[in-house]
């Protein structure tokens, strides 16, 4: 479904992404992990078309991607942003936010689609005419996910979709994403600095360090600790320490 | 449909339709505005002035340009509420008819200026690069001229009159709006919510008109109401210098200009139109302050 070959992105003289290649099959979840500044979000923004300054070769569904994307591309590929406080227009109601993609793509049944989308992300119909500032962080992220689903995309790019949320809400949103993938057969590319999040959602994982993809492995290998690159191992150690501070201290 | 419009219907937390949601929003804004005493004073004053000048033929029982040299410079009396001017014309009638000209000029200037400034500023801010540099340099050129001098030059090039005055003021008044709209656009153009709209596949025009302009609109509207007093004064200055409304036509600035010789002996002749300008400016300012509170999301 997604093929990325030798993707490089430069900001001025600094090379933020250095020749990254990976493939994602249809219906698969691919995770990109790394510390902040490792270039993982930059990869996602290049794939989504937000950053046109890249070199290399990318294709989605067999269609080669140019720096400028077509309307059809935007219907097939959608993105969910990290910060639900910043990714929703502050002066638009949920209703307006959700109907906008439908208007752009000239889709019919606006009313029914909006109600269905709210239902799908488990939001009550009463939030439809609320403004983003009247919703909680988790609700906002659900609205952002619903908006990404409106044009009925095949690929969803998730840029740290839970890192701005409460721990209690994180699991809810991750489960919602897993359910949606099952129901709609979506292909995910998930970017996160949190190994637990990535391992929860994704079957295959790429580890990034200072712009390079240093290791590709399966979630099972990661859980079992069958890592090859020292950076993967250290990330794994760190996440175990953070998750179980008590046991880590005992060692 | 009319039957269900009640206070509860307008204040519900869970509107049933888009139309109801829109009305709830407007009603909430109105309630907030109504709570602001000074803003209400401004709104009521502006409304009264506009209605009074529209209803001038009904309210004024004397002809605004009928001369009566026998009764010139008469002090305020029962027959002439605000007295008469140097040609014996009723000042009360001239104030009412003059309101049409003066307020009409202000409204036309605003209608010309605000959309142009908003469009130039948001396009420049959003597109950036060459378009930004080009549009902003043009703005700077207009901004560099002293306002009144450019307006004077313009009126002198065309023929003096209301239309030229309106065009001249409009030409000199739009650059601040463009700057304002551009500054507002720059703060949101790289935000995630605009990126999200771009990812829906929307074109630049759609993004600017439907997503960026609404965000600039509140500060532009506030600036408009605060600017209205400035526009009245510029119009009055042009009238005072003989470049605006031409003599028999009543216009507040021209009325002061033509009567400045009597300011010491017959004080009411220039004072009454002066008060009218002052009240209109103050009312627009108060209205603007109230609008800022309602429209600015940061103050909510």
PDB file of N, CA and C in Angstrom, chain B residues 56-69 71 79-81 83-85 87-98 100 247-250 255:
ATOM      1  N   UNK B  56     -35.205  61.958   8.262  1.00  0.00           N
ATOM      2  CA  UNK B  56     -35.077  63.420   8.286  1.00  0.00           C
ATOM      3  C   UNK B  56     -36.302  64.145   7.727  1.00  0.00           C
ATOM      4  N   UNK B  57     -36.883  63.702   6.595  1.00  0.00           N
ATOM      5  CA  UNK B  57     -38.042  64.439   6.069  1.00  0.00           C
ATOM      6  C   UNK B  57     -39.221  64.452   7.040  1.00  0.00           C
ATOM      7  N   UNK B  58     -39.315  63.426   7.890  1.00  0.00           N
ATOM      8  CA  UNK B  58     -40.423  63.383   8.838  1.00  0.00           C
ATOM      9  C   UNK B  58     -40.132  64.230  10.077  1.00  0.00           C
ATOM     10  N   UNK B  59     -38.855  64.232  10.487  1.00  0.00           N
ATOM     11  CA  UNK B  59     -38.506  64.887  11.750  1.00  0.00           C
ATOM     12  C   UNK B  59     -38.266  66.386  11.580  1.00  0.00           C
ATOM     13  N   UNK B  60     -37.771  66.782  10.420  1.00  0.00           N
ATOM     14  CA  UNK B  60     -37.479  68.208  10.223  1.00  0.00           C
ATOM     15  C   UNK B  60     -38.674  68.862   9.550  1.00  0.00           C
ATOM     16  N   UNK B  61     -39.223  69.910  10.175  1.00  0.00           N
ATOM     17  CA  UNK B  61     -40.385  70.555   9.579  1.00  0.00           C
ATOM     18  C   UNK B  61     -39.989  71.748   8.723  1.00  0.00           C
ATOM     19  N   UNK B  62     -38.676  71.969   8.578  1.00  0.00           N
ATOM     20  CA  UNK B  62     -38.252  73.051   7.708  1.00  0.00           C
ATOM     21  C   UNK B  62     -37.303  72.533   6.650  1.00  0.00           C
ATOM     22  N   UNK B  63     -37.260  73.208   5.536  1.00  0.00           N
ATOM     23  CA  UNK B  63     -36.370  72.832   4.456  1.00  0.00           C
ATOM     24  C   UNK B  63     -34.923  73.117   4.876  1.00  0.00           C
ATOM     25  N   UNK B  64     -34.040  72.154   4.623  1.00  0.00           N
ATOM     26  CA  UNK B  64     -32.659  72.308   5.072  1.00  0.00           C
ATOM     27  C   UNK B  64     -31.914  73.380   4.300  1.00  0.00           C
ATOM     28  N   UNK B  65     -32.376  73.714   3.083  1.00  0.00           N
ATOM     29  CA  UNK B  65     -31.636  74.724   2.322  1.00  0.00           C
ATOM     30  C   UNK B  65     -32.474  75.983   2.064  1.00  0.00           C
ATOM     31  N   UNK B  66     -33.651  76.078   2.720  1.00  0.00           N
ATOM     32  CA  UNK B  66     -34.464  77.291   2.561  1.00  0.00           C
ATOM     33  C   UNK B  66     -33.793  78.443   3.306  1.00  0.00           C
ATOM     34  N   UNK B  67     -33.480  79.516   2.565  1.00  0.00           N
ATOM     35  CA  UNK B  67     -32.773  80.632   3.205  1.00  0.00           C
ATOM     36  C   UNK B  67     -33.767  81.669   3.715  1.00  0.00           C
ATOM     37  N   UNK B  68     -33.419  82.292   4.803  1.00  0.00           N
ATOM     38  CA  UNK B  68     -34.246  83.353   5.356  1.00  0.00           C
ATOM     39  C   UNK B  68     -33.297  84.383   5.944  1.00  0.00           C
ATOM     40  N   UNK B  69     -32.849  85.333   5.092  1.00  0.00           N
ATOM     41  CA  UNK B  69     -31.800  86.251   5.518  1.00  0.00           C
ATOM     42  C   UNK B  69     -32.251  87.162   6.647  1.00  0.00           C
ATOM     43  N   UNK B  71     -33.884  86.190   9.250  1.00  0.00           N
ATOM     44  CA  UNK B  71     -33.717  85.493  10.530  1.00  0.00           C
ATOM     45  C   UNK B  71     -32.382  84.793  10.626  1.00  0.00           C
ATOM     46  N   UNK B  79     -38.971  77.803  17.519  1.00  0.00           N
ATOM     47  CA  UNK B  79     -39.146  77.613  16.080  1.00  0.00           C
ATOM     48  C   UNK B  79     -37.911  76.943  15.465  1.00  0.00           C
ATOM     49  N   UNK B  80     -36.734  77.373  15.918  1.00  0.00           N
ATOM     50  CA  UNK B  80     -35.483  76.762  15.437  1.00  0.00           C
ATOM     51  C   UNK B  80     -34.758  76.179  16.638  1.00  0.00           C
ATOM     52  N   UNK B  81     -34.907  74.870  16.847  1.00  0.00           N
ATOM     53  CA  UNK B  81     -34.360  74.233  18.050  1.00  0.00           C
ATOM     54  C   UNK B  81     -32.879  74.506  18.242  1.00  0.00           C
ATOM     55  N   UNK B  83     -31.246  76.874  16.459  1.00  0.00           N
ATOM     56  CA  UNK B  83     -30.930  78.182  15.894  1.00  0.00           C
ATOM     57  C   UNK B  83     -30.828  78.138  14.378  1.00  0.00           C
ATOM     58  N   UNK B  84     -30.348  79.236  13.790  1.00  0.00           N
ATOM     59  CA  UNK B  84     -30.177  79.284  12.336  1.00  0.00           C
ATOM     60  C   UNK B  84     -28.749  79.694  12.016  1.00  0.00           C
ATOM     61  N   UNK B  85     -28.332  79.399  10.780  1.00  0.00           N
ATOM     62  CA  UNK B  85     -26.950  79.709  10.400  1.00  0.00           C
ATOM     63  C   UNK B  85     -26.866  81.059   9.685  1.00  0.00           C
ATOM     64  N   UNK B  87     -27.125  81.982   6.768  1.00  0.00           N
ATOM     65  CA  UNK B  87     -28.067  82.264   5.690  1.00  0.00           C
ATOM     66  C   UNK B  87     -29.503  82.064   6.160  1.00  0.00           C
ATOM     67  N   UNK B  88     -29.677  81.941   7.483  1.00  0.00           N
ATOM     68  CA  UNK B  88     -31.005  81.798   8.040  1.00  0.00           C
ATOM     69  C   UNK B  88     -31.595  80.412   7.867  1.00  0.00           C
ATOM     70  N   UNK B  89     -30.729  79.409   7.576  1.00  0.00           N
ATOM     71  CA  UNK B  89     -31.255  78.055   7.415  1.00  0.00           C
ATOM     72  C   UNK B  89     -31.352  77.390   8.789  1.00  0.00           C
ATOM     73  N   UNK B  90     -32.353  76.543   8.953  1.00  0.00           N
ATOM     74  CA  UNK B  90     -32.586  75.873  10.232  1.00  0.00           C
ATOM     75  C   UNK B  90     -31.488  74.837  10.490  1.00  0.00           C
ATOM     76  N   UNK B  91     -30.731  75.010  11.571  1.00  0.00           N
ATOM     77  CA  UNK B  91     -29.604  74.108  11.843  1.00  0.00           C
ATOM     78  C   UNK B  91     -30.088  72.704  12.195  1.00  0.00           C
ATOM     79  N   UNK B  92     -31.234  72.624  12.913  1.00  0.00           N
ATOM     80  CA  UNK B  92     -31.786  71.318  13.265  1.00  0.00           C
ATOM     81  C   UNK B  92     -32.015  70.472  12.006  1.00  0.00           C
ATOM     82  N   UNK B  93     -32.653  71.087  10.996  1.00  0.00           N
ATOM     83  CA  UNK B  93     -32.912  70.358   9.753  1.00  0.00           C
ATOM     84  C   UNK B  93     -31.601  69.993   9.062  1.00  0.00           C
ATOM     85  N   UNK B  94     -30.641  70.934   9.112  1.00  0.00           N
ATOM     86  CA  UNK B  94     -29.367  70.678   8.424  1.00  0.00           C
ATOM     87  C   UNK B  94     -28.571  69.570   9.120  1.00  0.00           C
ATOM     88  N   UNK B  95     -28.690  69.489  10.429  1.00  0.00           N
ATOM     89  CA  UNK B  95     -28.007  68.401  11.151  1.00  0.00           C
ATOM     90  C   UNK B  95     -28.599  67.063  10.734  1.00  0.00           C
ATOM     91  N   UNK B  96     -29.936  67.006  10.673  1.00  0.00           N
ATOM     92  CA  UNK B  96     -30.585  65.740  10.307  1.00  0.00           C
ATOM     93  C   UNK B  96     -30.200  65.326   8.887  1.00  0.00           C
ATOM     94  N   UNK B  97     -30.330  66.267   7.940  1.00  0.00           N
ATOM     95  CA  UNK B  97     -29.976  65.925   6.554  1.00  0.00           C
ATOM     96  C   UNK B  97     -28.469  65.709   6.414  1.00  0.00           C
ATOM     97  N   UNK B  98     -27.689  66.478   7.194  1.00  0.00           N
ATOM     98  CA  UNK B  98     -26.233  66.327   7.151  1.00  0.00           C
ATOM     99  C   UNK B  98     -25.799  64.958   7.638  1.00  0.00           C
ATOM    100  N   UNK B 100     -27.261  62.226   7.001  1.00  0.00           N
ATOM    101  CA  UNK B 100     -27.324  61.321   5.846  1.00  0.00           C
ATOM    102  C   UNK B 100     -26.007  61.355   5.081  1.00  0.00           C
ATOM    103  N   UNK B 247     -21.092  73.425  -1.030  1.00  0.00           N
ATOM    104  CA  UNK B 247     -21.980  74.253  -0.234  1.00  0.00           C
ATOM    105  C   UNK B 247     -23.462  73.950  -0.058  1.00  0.00           C
ATOM    106  N   UNK B 248     -24.373  74.017  -0.977  1.00  0.00           N
ATOM    107  CA  UNK B 248     -25.714  73.970  -0.367  1.00  0.00           C
ATOM    108  C   UNK B 248     -25.967  72.670   0.402  1.00  0.00           C
ATOM    109  N   UNK B 249     -25.205  71.616   0.048  1.00  0.00           N
ATOM    110  CA  UNK B 249     -25.434  70.331   0.693  1.00  0.00           C
ATOM    111  C   UNK B 249     -24.990  70.366   2.158  1.00  0.00           C
ATOM    112  N   UNK B 250     -25.879  69.954   3.067  1.00  0.00           N
ATOM    113  CA  UNK B 250     -25.497  69.989   4.473  1.00  0.00           C
ATOM    114  C   UNK B 250     -24.563  68.823   4.812  1.00  0.00           C
ATOM    115  N   UNK B 255     -20.399  72.356   7.621  1.00  0.00           N
ATOM    116  CA  UNK B 255     -21.168  73.293   8.436  1.00  0.00           C
ATOM    117  C   UNK B 255     -20.265  74.032   9.429  1.00  0.00           C
TER     118      UNK B 255
END
